[in-house]
PDB file of C-alpha atoms in Angstrom:
ATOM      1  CA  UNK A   1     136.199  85.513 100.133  1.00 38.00           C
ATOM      2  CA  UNK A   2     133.245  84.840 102.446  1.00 41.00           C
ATOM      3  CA  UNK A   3     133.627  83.057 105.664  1.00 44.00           C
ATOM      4  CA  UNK A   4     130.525  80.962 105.252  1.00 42.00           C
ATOM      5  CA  UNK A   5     130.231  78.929 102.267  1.00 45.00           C
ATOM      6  CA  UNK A   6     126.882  79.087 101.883  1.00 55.00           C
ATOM      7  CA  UNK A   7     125.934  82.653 101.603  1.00 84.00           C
ATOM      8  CA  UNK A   8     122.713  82.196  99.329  1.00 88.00           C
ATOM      9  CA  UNK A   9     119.903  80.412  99.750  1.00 91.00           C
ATOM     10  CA  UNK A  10     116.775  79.347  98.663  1.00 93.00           C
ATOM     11  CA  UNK A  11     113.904  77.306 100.484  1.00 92.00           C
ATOM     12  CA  UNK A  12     110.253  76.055  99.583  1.00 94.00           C
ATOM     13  CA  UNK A  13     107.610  75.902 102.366  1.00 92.00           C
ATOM     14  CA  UNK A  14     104.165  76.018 103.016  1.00 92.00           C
ATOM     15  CA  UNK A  15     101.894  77.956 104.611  1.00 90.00           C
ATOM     16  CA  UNK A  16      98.026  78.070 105.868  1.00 88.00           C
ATOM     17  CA  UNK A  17      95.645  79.849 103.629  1.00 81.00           C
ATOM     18  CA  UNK A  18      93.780  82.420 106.215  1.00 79.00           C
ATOM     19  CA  UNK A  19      90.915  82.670 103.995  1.00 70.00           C
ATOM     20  CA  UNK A  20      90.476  78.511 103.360  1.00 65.00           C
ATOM     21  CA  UNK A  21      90.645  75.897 105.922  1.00 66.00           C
ATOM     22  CA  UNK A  22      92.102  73.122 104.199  1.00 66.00           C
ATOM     23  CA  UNK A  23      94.211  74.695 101.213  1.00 86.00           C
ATOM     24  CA  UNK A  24      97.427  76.070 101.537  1.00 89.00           C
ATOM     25  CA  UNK A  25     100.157  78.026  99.550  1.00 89.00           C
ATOM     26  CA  UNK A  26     103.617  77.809  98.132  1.00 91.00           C
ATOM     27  CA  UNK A  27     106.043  80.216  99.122  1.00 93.00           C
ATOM     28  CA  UNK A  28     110.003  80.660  98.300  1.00 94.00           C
ATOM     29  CA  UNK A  29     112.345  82.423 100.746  1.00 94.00           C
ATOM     30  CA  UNK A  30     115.572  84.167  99.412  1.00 93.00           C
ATOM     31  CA  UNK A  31     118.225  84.381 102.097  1.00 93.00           C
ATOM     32  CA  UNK A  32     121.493  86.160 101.999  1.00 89.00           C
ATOM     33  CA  UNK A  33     123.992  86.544 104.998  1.00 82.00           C
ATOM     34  CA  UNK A  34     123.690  89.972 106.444  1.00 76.00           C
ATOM     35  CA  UNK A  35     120.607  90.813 105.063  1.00 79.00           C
ATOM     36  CA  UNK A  36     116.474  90.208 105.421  1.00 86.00           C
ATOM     37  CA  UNK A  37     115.165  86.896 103.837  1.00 90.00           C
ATOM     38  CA  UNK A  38     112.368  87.963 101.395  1.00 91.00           C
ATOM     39  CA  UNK A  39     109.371  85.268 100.355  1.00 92.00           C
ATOM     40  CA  UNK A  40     107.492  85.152  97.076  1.00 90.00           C
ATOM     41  CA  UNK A  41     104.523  83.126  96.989  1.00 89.00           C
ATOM     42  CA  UNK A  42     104.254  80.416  94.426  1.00 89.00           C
ATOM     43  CA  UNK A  43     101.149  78.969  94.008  1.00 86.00           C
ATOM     44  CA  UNK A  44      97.808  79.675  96.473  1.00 83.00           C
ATOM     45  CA  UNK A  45      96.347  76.094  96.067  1.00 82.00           C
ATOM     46  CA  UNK A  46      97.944  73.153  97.594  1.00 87.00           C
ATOM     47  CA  UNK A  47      96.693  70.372  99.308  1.00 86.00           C
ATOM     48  CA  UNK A  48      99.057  69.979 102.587  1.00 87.00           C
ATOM     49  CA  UNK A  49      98.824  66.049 101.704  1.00 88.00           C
ATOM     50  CA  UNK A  50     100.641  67.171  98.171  1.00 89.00           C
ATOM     51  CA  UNK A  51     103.931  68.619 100.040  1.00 91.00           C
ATOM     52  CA  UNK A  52     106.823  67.141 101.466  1.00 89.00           C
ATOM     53  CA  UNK A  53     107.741  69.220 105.273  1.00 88.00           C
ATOM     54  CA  UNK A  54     111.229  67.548 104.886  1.00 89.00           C
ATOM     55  CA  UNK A  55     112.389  67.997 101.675  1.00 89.00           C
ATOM     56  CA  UNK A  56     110.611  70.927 101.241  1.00 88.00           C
ATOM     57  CA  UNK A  57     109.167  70.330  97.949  1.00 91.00           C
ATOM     58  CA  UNK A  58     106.182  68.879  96.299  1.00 91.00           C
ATOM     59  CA  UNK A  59     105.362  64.986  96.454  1.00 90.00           C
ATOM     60  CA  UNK A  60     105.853  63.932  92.825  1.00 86.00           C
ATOM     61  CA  UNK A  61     102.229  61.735  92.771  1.00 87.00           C
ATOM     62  CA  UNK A  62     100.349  63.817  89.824  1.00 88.00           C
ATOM     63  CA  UNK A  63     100.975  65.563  86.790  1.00 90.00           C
ATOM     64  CA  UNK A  64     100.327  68.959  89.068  1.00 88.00           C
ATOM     65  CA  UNK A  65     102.882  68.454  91.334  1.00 90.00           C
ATOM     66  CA  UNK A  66     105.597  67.244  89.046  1.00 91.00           C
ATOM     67  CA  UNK A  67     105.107  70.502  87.120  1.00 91.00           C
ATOM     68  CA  UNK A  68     104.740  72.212  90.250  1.00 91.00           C
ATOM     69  CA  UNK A  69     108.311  70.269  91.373  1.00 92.00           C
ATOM     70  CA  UNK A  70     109.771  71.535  87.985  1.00 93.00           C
ATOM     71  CA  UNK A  71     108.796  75.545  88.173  1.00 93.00           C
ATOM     72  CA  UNK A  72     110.117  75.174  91.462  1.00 94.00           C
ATOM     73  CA  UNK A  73     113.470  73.663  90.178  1.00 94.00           C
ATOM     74  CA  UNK A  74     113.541  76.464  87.248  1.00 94.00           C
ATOM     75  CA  UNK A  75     112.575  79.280  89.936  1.00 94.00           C
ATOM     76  CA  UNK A  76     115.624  78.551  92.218  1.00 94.00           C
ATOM     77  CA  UNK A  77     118.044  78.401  89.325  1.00 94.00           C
ATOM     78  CA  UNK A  78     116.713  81.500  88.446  1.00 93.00           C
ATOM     79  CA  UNK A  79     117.163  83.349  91.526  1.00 93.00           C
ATOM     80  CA  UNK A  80     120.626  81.723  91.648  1.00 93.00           C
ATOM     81  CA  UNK A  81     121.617  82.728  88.455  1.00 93.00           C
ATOM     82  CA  UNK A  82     120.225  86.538  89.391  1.00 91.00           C
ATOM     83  CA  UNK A  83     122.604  86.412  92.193  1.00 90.00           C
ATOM     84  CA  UNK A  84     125.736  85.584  90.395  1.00 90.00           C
ATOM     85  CA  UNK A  85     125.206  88.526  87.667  1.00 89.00           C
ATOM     86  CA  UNK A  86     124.578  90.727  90.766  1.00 87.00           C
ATOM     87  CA  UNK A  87     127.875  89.275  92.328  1.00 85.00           C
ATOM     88  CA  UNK A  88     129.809  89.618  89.232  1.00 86.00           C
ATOM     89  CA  UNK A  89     129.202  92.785  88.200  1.00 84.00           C
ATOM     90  CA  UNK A  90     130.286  93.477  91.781  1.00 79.00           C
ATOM     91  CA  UNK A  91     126.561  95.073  93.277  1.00 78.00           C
ATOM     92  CA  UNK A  92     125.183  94.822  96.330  1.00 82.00           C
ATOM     93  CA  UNK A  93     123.500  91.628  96.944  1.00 85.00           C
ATOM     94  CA  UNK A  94     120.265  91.767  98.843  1.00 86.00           C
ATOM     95  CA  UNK A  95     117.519  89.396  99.306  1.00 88.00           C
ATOM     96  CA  UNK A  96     115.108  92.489  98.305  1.00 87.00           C
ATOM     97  CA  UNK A  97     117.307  93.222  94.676  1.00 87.00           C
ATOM     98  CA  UNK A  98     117.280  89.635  94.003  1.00 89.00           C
ATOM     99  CA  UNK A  99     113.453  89.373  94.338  1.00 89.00           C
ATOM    100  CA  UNK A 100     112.886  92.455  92.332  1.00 87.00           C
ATOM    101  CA  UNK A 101     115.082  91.544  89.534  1.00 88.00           C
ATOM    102  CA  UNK A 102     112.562  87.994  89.357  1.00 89.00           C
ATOM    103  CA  UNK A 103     109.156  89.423  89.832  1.00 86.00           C
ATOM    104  CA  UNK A 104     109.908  92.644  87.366  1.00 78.00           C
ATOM    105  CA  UNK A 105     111.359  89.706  84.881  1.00 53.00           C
ATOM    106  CA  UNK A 106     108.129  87.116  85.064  1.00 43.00           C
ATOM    107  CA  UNK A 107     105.577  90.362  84.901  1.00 47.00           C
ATOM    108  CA  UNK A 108     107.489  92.218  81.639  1.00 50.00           C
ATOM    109  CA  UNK A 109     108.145  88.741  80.237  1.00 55.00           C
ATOM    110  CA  UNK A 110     105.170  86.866  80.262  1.00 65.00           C
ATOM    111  CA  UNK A 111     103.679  85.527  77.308  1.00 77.00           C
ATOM    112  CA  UNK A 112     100.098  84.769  76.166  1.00 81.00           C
ATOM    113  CA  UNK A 113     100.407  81.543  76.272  1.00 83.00           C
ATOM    114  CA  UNK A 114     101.728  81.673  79.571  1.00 79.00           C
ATOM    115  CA  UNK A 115      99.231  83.693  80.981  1.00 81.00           C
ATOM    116  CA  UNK A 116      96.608  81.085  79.051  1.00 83.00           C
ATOM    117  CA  UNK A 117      98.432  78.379  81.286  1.00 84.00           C
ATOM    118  CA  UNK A 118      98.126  79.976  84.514  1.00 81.00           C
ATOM    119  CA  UNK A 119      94.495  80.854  83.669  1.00 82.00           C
ATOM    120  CA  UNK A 120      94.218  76.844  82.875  1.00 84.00           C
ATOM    121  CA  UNK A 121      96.204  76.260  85.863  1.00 81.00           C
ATOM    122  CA  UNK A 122      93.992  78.252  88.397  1.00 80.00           C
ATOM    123  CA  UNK A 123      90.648  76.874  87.070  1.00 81.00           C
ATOM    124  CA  UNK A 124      91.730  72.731  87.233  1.00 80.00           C
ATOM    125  CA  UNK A 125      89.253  72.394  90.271  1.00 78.00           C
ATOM    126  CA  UNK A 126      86.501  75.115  89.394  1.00 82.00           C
ATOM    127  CA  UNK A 127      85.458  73.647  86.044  1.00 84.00           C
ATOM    128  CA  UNK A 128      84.116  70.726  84.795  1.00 87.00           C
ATOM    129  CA  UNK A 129      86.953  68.230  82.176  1.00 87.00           C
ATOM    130  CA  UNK A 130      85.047  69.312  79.143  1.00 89.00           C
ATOM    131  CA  UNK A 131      85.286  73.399  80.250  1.00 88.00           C
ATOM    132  CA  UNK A 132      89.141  72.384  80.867  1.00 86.00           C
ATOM    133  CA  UNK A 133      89.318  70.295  77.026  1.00 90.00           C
ATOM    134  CA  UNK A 134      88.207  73.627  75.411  1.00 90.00           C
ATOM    135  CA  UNK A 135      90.366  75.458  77.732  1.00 88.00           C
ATOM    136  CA  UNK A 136      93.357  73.407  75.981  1.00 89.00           C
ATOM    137  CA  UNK A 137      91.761  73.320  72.792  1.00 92.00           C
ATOM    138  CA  UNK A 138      91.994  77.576  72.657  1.00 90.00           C
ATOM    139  CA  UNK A 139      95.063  77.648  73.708  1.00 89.00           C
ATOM    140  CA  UNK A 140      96.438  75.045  70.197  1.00 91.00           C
ATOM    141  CA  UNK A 141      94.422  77.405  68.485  1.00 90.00           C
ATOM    142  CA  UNK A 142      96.280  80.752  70.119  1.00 87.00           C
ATOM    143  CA  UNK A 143      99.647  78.748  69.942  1.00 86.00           C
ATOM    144  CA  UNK A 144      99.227  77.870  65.909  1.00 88.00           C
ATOM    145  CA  UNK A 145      97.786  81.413  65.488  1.00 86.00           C
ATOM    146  CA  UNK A 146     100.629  83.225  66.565  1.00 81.00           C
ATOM    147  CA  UNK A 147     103.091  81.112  64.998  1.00 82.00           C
ATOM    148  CA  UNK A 148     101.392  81.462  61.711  1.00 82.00           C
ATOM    149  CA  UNK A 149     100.847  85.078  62.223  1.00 81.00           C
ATOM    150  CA  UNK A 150     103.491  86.367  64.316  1.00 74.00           C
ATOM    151  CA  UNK A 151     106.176  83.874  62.822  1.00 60.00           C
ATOM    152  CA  UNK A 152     107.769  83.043  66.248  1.00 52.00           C
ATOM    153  CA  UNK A 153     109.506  80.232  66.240  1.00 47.00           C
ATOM    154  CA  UNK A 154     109.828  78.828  70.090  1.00 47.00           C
ATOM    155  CA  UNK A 155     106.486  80.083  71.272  1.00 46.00           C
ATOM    156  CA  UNK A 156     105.902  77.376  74.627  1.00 45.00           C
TER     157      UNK A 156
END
């Protein structure tokens, strides 16, 4: 049994775009005793207003950020739950393993109406609300497609 009794963690900070002067972006560090703490960045457009330095985690004050609080929330039970199958099937534990097990999972995983999302998600502040309504409006239409088609029952 370890000594410490935290010997994984997982924090949420921010950090100053170098290429914008007022936006910033979302990163997550994995820690592990005895090993190199490894970041992942989250999102690339946050308002430093939006975050909370103490808690580190997003200020709940828009539809964005709740969303933003919940990925978060699903992302660290993630990792956590990456780290216990590494632990029980007795591996070596390293921040670096952990955050390769995540990223190859989200990139093989991904669906197309994730990736529609994200696309949705990146443009909020580029296009106009109508650009955005049809942005939502293709995605119904991919969503019913693909359940008609494909006959998948929990497509997001």
């Amino acid at each position: 049994m370890m000594n410490n009794s935290y010997p994984f963690n997982v924090s949420f900070y921010i950090r100053k775009n170098k290429n914008s002067k007022k936006n910033y972006s979302v990163y997550c560090c994995i820690k592990i005793l005895e090993t190199s703490p490894r970041e992942l960045c989250v999102i690339n457009d946050i308002n430093r207003s939006e975050w909370n330095l103490r808690q580190g985690r997003p200020k709940q004050n828009s539809d964005k950020m709740i969303k933003l609080s919940v990925y978060i929330d699903k992302m660290k039970a993630e990792l956590f739950e990456i780290y216990l199958d590494i632990k029980l099937h007795n591996g070596e534990v390293s921040a670096e393993k952990i955050k390769n097990i995540f990223t190859d999972k989200s990139s093989h995983d991904i669906t197309i109406l994730e990736l529609v999302d994200v696309a949705i998600m990146k443009s909020q502040k580029e296009f106009a609300k109508g650009t955005l309504k049809n942005y939502g409006a293709t995605r119904a239409y991919v969503d019913s497609f693909c359940k008609k088609n494909i006959n998948l029952a929990t497509l997001n």
